[in-house]
mmCIF file with all atom_site columns, C-alpha atoms in Angstrom:
data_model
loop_
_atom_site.group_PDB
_atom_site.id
_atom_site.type_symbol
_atom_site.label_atom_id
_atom_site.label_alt_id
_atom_site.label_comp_id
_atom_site.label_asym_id
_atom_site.label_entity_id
_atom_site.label_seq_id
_atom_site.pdbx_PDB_ins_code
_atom_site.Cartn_x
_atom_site.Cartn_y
_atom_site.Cartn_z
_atom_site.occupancy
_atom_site.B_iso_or_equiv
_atom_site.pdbx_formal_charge
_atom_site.auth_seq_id
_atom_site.auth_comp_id
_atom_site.auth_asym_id
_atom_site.auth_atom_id
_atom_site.pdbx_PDB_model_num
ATOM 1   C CA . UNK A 1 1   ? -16.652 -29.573 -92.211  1.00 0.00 ? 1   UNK A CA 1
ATOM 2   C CA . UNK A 1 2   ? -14.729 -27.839 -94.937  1.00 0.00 ? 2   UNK A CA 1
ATOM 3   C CA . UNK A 1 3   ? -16.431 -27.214 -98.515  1.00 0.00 ? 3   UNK A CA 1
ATOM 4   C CA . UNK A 1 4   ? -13.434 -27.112 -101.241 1.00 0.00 ? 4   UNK A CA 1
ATOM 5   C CA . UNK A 1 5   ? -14.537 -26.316 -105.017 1.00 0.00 ? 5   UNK A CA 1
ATOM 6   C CA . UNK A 1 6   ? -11.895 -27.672 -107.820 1.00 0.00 ? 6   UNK A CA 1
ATOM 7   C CA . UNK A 1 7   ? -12.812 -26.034 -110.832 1.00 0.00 ? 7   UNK A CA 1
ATOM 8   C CA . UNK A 1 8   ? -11.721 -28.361 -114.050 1.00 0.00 ? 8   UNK A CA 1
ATOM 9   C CA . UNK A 1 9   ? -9.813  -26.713 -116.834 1.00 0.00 ? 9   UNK A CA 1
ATOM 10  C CA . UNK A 1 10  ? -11.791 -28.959 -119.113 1.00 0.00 ? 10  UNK A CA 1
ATOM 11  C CA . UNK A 1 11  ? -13.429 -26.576 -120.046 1.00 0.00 ? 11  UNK A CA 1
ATOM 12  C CA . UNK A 1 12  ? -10.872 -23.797 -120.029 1.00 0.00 ? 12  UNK A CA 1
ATOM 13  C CA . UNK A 1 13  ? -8.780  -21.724 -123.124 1.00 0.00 ? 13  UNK A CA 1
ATOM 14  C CA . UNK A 1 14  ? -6.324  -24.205 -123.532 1.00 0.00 ? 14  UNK A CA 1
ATOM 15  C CA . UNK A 1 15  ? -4.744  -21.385 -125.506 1.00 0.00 ? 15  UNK A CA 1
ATOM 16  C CA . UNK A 1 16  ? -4.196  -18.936 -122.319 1.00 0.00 ? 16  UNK A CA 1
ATOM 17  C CA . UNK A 1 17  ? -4.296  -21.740 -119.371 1.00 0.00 ? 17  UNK A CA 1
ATOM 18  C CA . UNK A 1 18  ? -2.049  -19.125 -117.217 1.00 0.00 ? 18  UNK A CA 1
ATOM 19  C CA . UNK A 1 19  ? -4.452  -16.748 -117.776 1.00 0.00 ? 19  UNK A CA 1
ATOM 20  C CA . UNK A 1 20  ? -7.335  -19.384 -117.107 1.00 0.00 ? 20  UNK A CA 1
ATOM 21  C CA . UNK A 1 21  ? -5.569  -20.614 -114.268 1.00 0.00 ? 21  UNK A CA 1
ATOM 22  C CA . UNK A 1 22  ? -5.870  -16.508 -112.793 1.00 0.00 ? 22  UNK A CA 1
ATOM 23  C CA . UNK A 1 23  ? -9.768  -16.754 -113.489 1.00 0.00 ? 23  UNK A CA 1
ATOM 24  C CA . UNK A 1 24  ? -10.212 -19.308 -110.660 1.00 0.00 ? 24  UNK A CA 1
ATOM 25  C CA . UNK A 1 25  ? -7.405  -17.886 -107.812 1.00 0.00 ? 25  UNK A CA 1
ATOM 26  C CA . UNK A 1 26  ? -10.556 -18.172 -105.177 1.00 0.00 ? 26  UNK A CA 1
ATOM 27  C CA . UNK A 1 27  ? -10.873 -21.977 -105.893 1.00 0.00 ? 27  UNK A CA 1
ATOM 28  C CA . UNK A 1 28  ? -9.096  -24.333 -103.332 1.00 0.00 ? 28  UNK A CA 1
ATOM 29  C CA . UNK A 1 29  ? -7.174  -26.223 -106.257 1.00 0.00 ? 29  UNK A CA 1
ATOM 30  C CA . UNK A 1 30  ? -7.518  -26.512 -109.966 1.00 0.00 ? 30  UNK A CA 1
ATOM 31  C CA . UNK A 1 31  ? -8.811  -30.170 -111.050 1.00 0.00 ? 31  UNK A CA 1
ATOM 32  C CA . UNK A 1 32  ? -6.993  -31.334 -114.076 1.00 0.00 ? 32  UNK A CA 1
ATOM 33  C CA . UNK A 1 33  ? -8.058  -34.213 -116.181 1.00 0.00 ? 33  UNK A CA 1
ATOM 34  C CA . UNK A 1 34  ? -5.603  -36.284 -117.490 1.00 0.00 ? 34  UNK A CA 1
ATOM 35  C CA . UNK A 1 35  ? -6.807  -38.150 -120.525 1.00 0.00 ? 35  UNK A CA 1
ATOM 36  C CA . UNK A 1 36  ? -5.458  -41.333 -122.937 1.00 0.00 ? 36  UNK A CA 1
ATOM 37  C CA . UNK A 1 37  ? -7.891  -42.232 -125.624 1.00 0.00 ? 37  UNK A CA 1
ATOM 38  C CA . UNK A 1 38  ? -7.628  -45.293 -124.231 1.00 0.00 ? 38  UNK A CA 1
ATOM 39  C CA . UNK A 1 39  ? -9.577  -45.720 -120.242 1.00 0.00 ? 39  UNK A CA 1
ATOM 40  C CA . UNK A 1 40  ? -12.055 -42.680 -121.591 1.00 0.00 ? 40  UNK A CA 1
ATOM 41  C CA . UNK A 1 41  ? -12.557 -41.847 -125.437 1.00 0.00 ? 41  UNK A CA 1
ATOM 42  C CA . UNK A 1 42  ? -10.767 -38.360 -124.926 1.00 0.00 ? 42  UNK A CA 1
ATOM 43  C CA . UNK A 1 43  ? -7.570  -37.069 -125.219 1.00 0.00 ? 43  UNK A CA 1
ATOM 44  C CA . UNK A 1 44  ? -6.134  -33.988 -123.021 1.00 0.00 ? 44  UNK A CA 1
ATOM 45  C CA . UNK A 1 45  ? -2.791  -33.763 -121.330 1.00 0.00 ? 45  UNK A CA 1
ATOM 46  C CA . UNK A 1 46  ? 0.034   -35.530 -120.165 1.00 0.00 ? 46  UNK A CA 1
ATOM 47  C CA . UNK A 1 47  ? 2.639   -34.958 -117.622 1.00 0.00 ? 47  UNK A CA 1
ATOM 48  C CA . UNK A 1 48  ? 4.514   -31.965 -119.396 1.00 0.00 ? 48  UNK A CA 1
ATOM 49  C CA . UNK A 1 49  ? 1.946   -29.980 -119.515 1.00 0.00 ? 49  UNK A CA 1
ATOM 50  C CA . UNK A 1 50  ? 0.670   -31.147 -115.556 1.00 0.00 ? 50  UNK A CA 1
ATOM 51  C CA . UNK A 1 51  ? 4.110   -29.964 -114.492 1.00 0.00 ? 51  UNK A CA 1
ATOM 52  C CA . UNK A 1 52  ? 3.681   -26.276 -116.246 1.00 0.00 ? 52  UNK A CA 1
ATOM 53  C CA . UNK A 1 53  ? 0.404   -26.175 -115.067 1.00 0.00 ? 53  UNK A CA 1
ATOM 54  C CA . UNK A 1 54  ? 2.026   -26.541 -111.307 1.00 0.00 ? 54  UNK A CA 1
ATOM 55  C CA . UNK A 1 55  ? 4.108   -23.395 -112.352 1.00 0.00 ? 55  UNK A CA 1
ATOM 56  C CA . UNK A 1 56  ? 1.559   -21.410 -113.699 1.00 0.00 ? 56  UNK A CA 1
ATOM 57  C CA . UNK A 1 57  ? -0.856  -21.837 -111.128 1.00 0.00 ? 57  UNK A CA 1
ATOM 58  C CA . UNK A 1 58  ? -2.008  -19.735 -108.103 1.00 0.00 ? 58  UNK A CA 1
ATOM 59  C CA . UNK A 1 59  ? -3.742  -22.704 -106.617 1.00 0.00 ? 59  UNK A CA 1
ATOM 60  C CA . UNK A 1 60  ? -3.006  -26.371 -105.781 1.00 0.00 ? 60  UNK A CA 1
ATOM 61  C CA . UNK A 1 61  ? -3.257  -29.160 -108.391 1.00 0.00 ? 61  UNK A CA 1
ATOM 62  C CA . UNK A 1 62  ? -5.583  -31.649 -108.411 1.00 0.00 ? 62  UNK A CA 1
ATOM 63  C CA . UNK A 1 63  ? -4.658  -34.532 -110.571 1.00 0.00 ? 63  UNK A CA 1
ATOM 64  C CA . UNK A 1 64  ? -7.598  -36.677 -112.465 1.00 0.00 ? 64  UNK A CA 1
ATOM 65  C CA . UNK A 1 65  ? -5.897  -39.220 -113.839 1.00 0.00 ? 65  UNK A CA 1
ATOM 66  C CA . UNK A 1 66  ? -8.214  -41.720 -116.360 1.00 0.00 ? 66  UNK A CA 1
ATOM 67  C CA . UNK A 1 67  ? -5.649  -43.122 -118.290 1.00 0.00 ? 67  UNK A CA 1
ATOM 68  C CA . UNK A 1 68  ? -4.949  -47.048 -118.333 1.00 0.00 ? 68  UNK A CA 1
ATOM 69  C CA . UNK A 1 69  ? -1.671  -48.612 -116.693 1.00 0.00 ? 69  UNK A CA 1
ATOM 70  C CA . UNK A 1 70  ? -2.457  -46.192 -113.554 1.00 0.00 ? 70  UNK A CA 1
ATOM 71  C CA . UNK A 1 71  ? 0.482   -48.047 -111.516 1.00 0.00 ? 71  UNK A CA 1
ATOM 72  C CA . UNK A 1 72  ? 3.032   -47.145 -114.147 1.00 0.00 ? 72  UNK A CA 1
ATOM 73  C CA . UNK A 1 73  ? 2.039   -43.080 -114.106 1.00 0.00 ? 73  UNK A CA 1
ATOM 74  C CA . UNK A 1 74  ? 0.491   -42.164 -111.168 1.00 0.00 ? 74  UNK A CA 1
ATOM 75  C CA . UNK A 1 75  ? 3.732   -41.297 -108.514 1.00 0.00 ? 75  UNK A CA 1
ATOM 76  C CA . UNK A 1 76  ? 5.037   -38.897 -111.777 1.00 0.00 ? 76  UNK A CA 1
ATOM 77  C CA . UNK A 1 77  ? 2.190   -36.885 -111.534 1.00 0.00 ? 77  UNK A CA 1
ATOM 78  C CA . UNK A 1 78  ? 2.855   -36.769 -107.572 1.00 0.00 ? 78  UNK A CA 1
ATOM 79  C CA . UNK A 1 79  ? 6.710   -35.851 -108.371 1.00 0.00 ? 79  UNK A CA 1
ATOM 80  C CA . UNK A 1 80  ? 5.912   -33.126 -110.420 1.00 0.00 ? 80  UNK A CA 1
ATOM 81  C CA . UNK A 1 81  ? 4.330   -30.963 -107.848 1.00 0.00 ? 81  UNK A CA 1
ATOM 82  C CA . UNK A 1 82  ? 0.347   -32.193 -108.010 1.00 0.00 ? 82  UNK A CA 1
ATOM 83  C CA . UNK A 1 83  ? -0.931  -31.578 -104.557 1.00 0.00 ? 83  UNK A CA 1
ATOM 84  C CA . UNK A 1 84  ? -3.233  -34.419 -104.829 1.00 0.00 ? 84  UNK A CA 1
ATOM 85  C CA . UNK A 1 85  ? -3.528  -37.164 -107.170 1.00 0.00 ? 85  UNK A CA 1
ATOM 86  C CA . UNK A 1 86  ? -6.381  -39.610 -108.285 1.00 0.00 ? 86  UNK A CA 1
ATOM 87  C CA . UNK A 1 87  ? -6.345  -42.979 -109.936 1.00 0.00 ? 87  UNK A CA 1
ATOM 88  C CA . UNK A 1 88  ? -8.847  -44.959 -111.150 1.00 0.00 ? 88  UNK A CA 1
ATOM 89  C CA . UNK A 1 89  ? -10.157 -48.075 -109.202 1.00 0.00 ? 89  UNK A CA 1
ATOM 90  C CA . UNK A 1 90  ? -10.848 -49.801 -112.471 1.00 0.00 ? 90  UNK A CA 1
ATOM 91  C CA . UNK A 1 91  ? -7.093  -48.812 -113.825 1.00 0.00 ? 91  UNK A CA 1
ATOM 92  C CA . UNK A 1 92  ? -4.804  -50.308 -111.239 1.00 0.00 ? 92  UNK A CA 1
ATOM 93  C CA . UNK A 1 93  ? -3.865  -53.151 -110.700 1.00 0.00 ? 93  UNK A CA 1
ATOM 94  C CA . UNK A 1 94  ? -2.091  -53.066 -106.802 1.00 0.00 ? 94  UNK A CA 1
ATOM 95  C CA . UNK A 1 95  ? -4.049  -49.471 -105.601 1.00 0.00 ? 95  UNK A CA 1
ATOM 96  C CA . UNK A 1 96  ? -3.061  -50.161 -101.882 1.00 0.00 ? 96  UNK A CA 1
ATOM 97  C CA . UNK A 1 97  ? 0.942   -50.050 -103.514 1.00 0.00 ? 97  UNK A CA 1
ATOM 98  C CA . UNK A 1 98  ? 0.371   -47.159 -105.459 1.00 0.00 ? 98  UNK A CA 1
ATOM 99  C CA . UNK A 1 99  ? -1.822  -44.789 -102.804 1.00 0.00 ? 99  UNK A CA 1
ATOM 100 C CA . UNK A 1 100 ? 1.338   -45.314 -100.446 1.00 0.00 ? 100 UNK A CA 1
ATOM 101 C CA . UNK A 1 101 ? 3.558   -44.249 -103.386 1.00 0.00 ? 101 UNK A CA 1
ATOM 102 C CA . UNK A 1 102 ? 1.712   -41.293 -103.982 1.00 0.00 ? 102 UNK A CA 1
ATOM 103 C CA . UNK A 1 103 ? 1.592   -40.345 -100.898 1.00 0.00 ? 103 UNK A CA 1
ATOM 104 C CA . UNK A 1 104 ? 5.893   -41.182 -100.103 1.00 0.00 ? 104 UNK A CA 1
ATOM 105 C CA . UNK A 1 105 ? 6.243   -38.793 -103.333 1.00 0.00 ? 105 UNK A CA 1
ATOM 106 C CA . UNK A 1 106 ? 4.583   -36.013 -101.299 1.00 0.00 ? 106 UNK A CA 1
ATOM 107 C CA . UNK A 1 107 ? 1.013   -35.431 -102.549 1.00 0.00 ? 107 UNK A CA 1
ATOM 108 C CA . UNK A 1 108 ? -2.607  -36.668 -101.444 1.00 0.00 ? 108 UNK A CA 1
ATOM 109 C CA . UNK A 1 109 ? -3.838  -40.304 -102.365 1.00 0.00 ? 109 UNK A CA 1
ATOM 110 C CA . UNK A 1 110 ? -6.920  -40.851 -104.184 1.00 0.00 ? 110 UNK A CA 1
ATOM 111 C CA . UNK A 1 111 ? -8.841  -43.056 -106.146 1.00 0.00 ? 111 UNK A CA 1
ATOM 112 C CA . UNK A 1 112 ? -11.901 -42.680 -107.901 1.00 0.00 ? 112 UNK A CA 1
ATOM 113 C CA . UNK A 1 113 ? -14.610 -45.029 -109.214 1.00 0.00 ? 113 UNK A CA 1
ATOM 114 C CA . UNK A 1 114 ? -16.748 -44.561 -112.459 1.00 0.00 ? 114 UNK A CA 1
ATOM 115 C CA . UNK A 1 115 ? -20.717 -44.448 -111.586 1.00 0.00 ? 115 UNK A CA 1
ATOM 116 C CA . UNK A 1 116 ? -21.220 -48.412 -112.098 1.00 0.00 ? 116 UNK A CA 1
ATOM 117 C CA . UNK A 1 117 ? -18.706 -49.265 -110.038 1.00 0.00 ? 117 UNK A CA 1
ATOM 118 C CA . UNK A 1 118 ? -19.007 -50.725 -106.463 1.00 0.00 ? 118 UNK A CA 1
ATOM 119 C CA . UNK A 1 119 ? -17.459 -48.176 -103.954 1.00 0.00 ? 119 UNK A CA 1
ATOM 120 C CA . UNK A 1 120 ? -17.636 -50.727 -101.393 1.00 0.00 ? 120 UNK A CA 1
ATOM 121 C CA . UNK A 1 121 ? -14.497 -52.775 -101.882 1.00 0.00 ? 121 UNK A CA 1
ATOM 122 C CA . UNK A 1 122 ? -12.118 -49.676 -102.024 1.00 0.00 ? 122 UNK A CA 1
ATOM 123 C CA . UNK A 1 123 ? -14.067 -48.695 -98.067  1.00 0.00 ? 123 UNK A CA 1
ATOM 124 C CA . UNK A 1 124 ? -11.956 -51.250 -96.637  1.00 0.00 ? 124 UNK A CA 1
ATOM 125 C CA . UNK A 1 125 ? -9.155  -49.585 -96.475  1.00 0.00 ? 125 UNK A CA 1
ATOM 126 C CA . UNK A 1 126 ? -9.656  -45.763 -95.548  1.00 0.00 ? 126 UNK A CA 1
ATOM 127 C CA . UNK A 1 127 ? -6.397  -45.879 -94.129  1.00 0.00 ? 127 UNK A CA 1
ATOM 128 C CA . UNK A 1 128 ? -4.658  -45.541 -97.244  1.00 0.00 ? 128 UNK A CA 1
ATOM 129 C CA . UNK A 1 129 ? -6.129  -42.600 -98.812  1.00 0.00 ? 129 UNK A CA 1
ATOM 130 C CA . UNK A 1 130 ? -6.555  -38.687 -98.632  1.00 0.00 ? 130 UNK A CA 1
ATOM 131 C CA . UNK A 1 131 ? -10.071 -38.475 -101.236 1.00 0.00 ? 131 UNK A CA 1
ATOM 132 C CA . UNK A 1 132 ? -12.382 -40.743 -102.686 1.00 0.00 ? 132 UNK A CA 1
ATOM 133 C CA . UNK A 1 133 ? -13.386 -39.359 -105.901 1.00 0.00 ? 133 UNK A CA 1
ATOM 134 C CA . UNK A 1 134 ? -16.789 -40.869 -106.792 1.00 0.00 ? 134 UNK A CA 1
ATOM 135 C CA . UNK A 1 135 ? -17.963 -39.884 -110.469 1.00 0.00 ? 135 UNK A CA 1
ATOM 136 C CA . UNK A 1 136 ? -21.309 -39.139 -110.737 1.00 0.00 ? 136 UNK A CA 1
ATOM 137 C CA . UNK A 1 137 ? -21.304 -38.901 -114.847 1.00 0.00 ? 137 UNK A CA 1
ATOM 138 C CA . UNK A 1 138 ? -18.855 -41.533 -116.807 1.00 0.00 ? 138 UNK A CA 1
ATOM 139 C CA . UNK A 1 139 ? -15.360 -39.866 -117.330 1.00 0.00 ? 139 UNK A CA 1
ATOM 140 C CA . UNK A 1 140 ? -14.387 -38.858 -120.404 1.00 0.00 ? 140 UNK A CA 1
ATOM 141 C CA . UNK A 1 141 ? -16.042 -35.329 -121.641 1.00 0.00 ? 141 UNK A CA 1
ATOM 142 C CA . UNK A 1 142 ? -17.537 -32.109 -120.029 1.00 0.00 ? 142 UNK A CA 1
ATOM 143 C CA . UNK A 1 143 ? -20.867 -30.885 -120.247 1.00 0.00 ? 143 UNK A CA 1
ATOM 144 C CA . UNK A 1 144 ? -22.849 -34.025 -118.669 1.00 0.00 ? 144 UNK A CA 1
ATOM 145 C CA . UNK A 1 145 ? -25.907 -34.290 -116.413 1.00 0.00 ? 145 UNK A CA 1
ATOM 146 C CA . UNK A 1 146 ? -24.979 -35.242 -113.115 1.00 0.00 ? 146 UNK A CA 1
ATOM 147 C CA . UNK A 1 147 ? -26.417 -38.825 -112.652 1.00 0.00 ? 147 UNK A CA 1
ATOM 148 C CA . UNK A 1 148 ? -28.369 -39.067 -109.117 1.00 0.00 ? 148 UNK A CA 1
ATOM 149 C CA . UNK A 1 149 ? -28.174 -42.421 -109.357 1.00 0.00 ? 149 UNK A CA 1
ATOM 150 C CA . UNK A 1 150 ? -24.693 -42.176 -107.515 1.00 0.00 ? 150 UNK A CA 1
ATOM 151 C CA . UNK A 1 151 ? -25.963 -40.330 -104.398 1.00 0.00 ? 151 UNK A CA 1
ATOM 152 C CA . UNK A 1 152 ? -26.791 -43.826 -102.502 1.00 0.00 ? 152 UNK A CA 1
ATOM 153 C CA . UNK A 1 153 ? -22.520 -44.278 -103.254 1.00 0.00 ? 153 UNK A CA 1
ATOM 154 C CA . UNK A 1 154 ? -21.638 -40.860 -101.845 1.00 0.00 ? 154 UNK A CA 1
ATOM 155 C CA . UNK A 1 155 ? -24.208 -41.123 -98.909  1.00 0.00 ? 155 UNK A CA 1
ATOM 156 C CA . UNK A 1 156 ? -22.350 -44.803 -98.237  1.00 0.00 ? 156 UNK A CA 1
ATOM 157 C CA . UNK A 1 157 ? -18.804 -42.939 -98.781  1.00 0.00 ? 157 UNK A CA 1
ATOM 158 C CA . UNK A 1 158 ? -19.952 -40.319 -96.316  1.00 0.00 ? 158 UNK A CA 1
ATOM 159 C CA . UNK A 1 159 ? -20.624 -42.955 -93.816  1.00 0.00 ? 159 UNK A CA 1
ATOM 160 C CA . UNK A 1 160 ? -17.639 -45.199 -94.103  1.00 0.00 ? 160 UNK A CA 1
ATOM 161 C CA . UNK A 1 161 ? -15.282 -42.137 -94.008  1.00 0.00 ? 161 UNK A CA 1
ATOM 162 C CA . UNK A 1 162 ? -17.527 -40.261 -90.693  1.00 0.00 ? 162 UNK A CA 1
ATOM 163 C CA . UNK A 1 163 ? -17.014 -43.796 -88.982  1.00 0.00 ? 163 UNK A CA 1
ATOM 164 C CA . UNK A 1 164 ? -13.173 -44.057 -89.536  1.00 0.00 ? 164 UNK A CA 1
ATOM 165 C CA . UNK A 1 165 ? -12.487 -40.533 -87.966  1.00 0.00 ? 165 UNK A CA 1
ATOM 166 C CA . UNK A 1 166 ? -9.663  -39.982 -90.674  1.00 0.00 ? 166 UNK A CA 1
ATOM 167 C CA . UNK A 1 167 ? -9.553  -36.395 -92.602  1.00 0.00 ? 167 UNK A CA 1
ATOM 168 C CA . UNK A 1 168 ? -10.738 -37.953 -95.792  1.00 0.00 ? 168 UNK A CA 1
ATOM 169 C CA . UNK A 1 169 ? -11.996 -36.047 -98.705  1.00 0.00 ? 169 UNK A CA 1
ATOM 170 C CA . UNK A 1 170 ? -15.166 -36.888 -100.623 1.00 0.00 ? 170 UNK A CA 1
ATOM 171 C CA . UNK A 1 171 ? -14.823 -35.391 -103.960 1.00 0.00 ? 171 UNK A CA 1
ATOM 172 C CA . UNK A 1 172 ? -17.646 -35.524 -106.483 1.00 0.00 ? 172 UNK A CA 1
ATOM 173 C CA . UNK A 1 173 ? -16.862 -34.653 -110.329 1.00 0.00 ? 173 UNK A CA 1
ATOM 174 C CA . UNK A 1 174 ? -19.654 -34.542 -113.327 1.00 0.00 ? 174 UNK A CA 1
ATOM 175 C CA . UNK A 1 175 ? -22.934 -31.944 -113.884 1.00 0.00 ? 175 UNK A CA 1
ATOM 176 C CA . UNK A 1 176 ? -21.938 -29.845 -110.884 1.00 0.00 ? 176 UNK A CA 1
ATOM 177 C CA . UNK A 1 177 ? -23.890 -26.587 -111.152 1.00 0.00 ? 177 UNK A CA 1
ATOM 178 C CA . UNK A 1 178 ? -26.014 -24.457 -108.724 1.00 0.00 ? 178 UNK A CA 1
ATOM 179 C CA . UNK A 1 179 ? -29.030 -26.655 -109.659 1.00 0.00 ? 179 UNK A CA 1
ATOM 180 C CA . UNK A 1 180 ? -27.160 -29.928 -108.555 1.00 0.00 ? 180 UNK A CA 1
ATOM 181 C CA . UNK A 1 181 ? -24.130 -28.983 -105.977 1.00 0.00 ? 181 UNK A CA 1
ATOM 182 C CA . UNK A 1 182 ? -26.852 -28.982 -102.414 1.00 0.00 ? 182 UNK A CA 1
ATOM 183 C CA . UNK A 1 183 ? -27.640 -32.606 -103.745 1.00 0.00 ? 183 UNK A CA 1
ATOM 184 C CA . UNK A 1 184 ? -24.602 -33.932 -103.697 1.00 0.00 ? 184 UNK A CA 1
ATOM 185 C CA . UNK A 1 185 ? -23.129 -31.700 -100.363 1.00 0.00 ? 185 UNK A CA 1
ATOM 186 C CA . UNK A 1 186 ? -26.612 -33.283 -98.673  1.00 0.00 ? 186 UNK A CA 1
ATOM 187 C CA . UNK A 1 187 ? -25.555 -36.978 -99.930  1.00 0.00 ? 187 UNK A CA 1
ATOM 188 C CA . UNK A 1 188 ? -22.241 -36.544 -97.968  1.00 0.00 ? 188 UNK A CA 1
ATOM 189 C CA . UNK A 1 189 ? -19.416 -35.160 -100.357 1.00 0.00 ? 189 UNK A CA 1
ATOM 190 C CA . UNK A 1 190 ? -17.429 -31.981 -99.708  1.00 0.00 ? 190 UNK A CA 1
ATOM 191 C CA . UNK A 1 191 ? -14.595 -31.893 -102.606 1.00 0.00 ? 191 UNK A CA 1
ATOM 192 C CA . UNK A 1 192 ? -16.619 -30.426 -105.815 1.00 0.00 ? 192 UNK A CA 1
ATOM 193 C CA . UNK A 1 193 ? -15.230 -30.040 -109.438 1.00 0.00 ? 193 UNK A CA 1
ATOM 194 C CA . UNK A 1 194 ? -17.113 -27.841 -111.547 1.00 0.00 ? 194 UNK A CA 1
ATOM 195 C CA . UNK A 1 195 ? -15.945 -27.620 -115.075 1.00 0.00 ? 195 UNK A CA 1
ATOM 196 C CA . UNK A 1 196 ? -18.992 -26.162 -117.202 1.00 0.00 ? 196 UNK A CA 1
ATOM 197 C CA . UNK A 1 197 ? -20.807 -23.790 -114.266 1.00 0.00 ? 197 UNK A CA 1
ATOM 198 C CA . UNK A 1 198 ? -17.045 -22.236 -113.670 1.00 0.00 ? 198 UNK A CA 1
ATOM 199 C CA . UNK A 1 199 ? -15.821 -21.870 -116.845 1.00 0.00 ? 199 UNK A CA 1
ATOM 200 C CA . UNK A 1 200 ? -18.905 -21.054 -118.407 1.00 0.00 ? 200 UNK A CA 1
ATOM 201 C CA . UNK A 1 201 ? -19.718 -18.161 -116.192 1.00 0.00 ? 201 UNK A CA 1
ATOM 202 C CA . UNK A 1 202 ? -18.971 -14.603 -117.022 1.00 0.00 ? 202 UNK A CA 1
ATOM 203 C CA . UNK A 1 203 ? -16.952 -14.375 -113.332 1.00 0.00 ? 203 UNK A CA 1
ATOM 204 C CA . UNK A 1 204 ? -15.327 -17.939 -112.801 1.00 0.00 ? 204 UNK A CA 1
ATOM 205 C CA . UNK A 1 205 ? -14.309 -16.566 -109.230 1.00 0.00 ? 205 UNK A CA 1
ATOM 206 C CA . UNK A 1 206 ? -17.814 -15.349 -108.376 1.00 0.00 ? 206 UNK A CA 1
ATOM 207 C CA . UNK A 1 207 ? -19.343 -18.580 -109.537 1.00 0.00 ? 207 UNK A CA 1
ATOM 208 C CA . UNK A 1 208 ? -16.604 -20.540 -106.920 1.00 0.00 ? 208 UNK A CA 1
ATOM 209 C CA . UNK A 1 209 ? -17.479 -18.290 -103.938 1.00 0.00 ? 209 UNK A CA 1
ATOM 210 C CA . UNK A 1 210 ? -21.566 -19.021 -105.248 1.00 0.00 ? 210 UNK A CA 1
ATOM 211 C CA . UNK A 1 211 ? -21.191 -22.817 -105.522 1.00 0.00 ? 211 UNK A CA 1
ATOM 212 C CA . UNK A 1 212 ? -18.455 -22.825 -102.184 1.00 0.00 ? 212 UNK A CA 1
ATOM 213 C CA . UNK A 1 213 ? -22.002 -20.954 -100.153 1.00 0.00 ? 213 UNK A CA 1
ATOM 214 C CA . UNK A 1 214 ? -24.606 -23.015 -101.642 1.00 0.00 ? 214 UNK A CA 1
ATOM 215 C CA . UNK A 1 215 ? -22.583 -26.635 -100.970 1.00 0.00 ? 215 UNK A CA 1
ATOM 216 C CA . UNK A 1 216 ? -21.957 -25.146 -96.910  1.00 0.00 ? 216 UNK A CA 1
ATOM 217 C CA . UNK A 1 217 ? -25.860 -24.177 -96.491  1.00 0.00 ? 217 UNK A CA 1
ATOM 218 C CA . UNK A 1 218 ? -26.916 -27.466 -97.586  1.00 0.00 ? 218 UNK A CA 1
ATOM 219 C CA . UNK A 1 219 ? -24.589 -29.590 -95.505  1.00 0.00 ? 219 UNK A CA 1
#
C-alpha cells in the first residue's frame, strides 16, 4: 500500500509560496488549507490564490477546504486545477451531490470530519469518494498536538475502506511529526499532511523522504 506525504503550506512564506512550493518537489501533492473565519477561526486563501498555486506548483494540489456553504464552493476549487478536493462533513448540506460534482469537474472526492465527529455515517457510502480525511486536531491553526483519541476513527476508516476493495485514500491532517506519523500509519491511514515537521525543518524535502520511510516501516 502506497504512503503519500502532503506537506501544508500553512506553515509556509506566504511571501515566496513559488519558492516554498520548490522546497517540497519530493512530496506527492501540496495540501492547501482553505480558510473563512467563519467554519474555523482562521483566515487563509481563497480560490485566486488556489488557482496560482496550481501554476506555481511542481506537485499536485490538495484542496482543504473548511469554509461554510461547502456545496456552493467546492466544484470551483475542482475547476481550477486541484487534483483532489476535501469538504467538510459538518459543512455540506447534500455531500453525496457534491463528491459526484467534484469528481465530474475532474479531481478526487473527499470529505473530512473534525475529531468529534462520527466517521461512521459518511462509511456508508465508499462508493462516492477518492479520501477520507479524518482530523486528528480541530481545524483551524498549525502547530497542534495530534489528538490519539482519533486513532479508534482511522483504525474503523481503515476497515470500512480494506472491506470495500475501492482505491480509497485515508488521509490524516494535525501534529504529524516523526514522533507521531508510525501511530497513525499503524491505525490504518496512508495520506499524511505535515505542516510544522516540513516546514519547520532545515530540508523540507529530506524531512518528506524521512516521514514517507518511517509511515512505510510501520504499516
Amino acid at each position: 500500500m502506497a504512503v503519500r506525504i502532503t506537506p501544508s503550506i500553512l506553515n509556509a512564506d506566504f511571501a515566496d509560496l513559488t519558492g516554498e512550493l520548490g522546497r517540497i518537489s519530493g512530496a506527492d501533492l501540496v495540501h492547501v488549507d482553505v480558510m473563512d473565519n467563519h467554519f474555523v477561526p482562521n483566515l487563509t486563501v481563497g480560490l485566486p490564490v488556489v488557482e496560482r498555486i496550481v501554476a506555481a506548483s511542481p506537485v499536485p494540489v490538495d484542496a482543504h477546504l473548511m469554509i461554510e456553504d461547502a456545496d456552493r464552493w467546492a466544484r470551483g476549487y475542482a475547476e481550477a486545477g486541484c487534483a483532489s478536493v476535501t469538504f467538510h462533513a459538518e459543512a455540506s448540506v447534500a455531500p453525496i451531490r457534491l463528491a459526484r460534482e467534484i469528481r465530474a469537474a475532474g479531481a478526487r472526492a473527499a470529505i473530512a470530519v473534525r475529531p468529534t465527529t462520527d466517521i461512521a455515517p459518511y462509511l456508508d457510502y465508499l462508493e462516492e469518494l477518492d479520501m477520507l480525511l479524518v482530523m486528528t486536531v480541530e481545524p483551524g491553526f498549525g502547530g497542534q498536538r495530534f489528538l490519539e483519541s482519533t486513532l479508534s476513527k482511522i483504525a474503523a476508516a481503515r476497515e470500512a475502506i480494506d472491506a470495500s476493495g475501492r482505491d480509497i485514500w485515508l488521509q490524516v491532517d494535525g501534529g504529524i511529526s516523526r514522533d507521531t506519523i508510525a501511530t497513525a500509519a499503524r491505525a490504518g491511514a496512508d495520506t499524511f499532511v505535515a505542516g510544522s515537521a516540513v516546514y519547520g525543518a532545515e530540508d523540507p524535502n529530506a524531512e518528506v523522504t524521512a516521514l514517507r520511510e518511517l509511515a512505510a516501516a510501520a504499516r
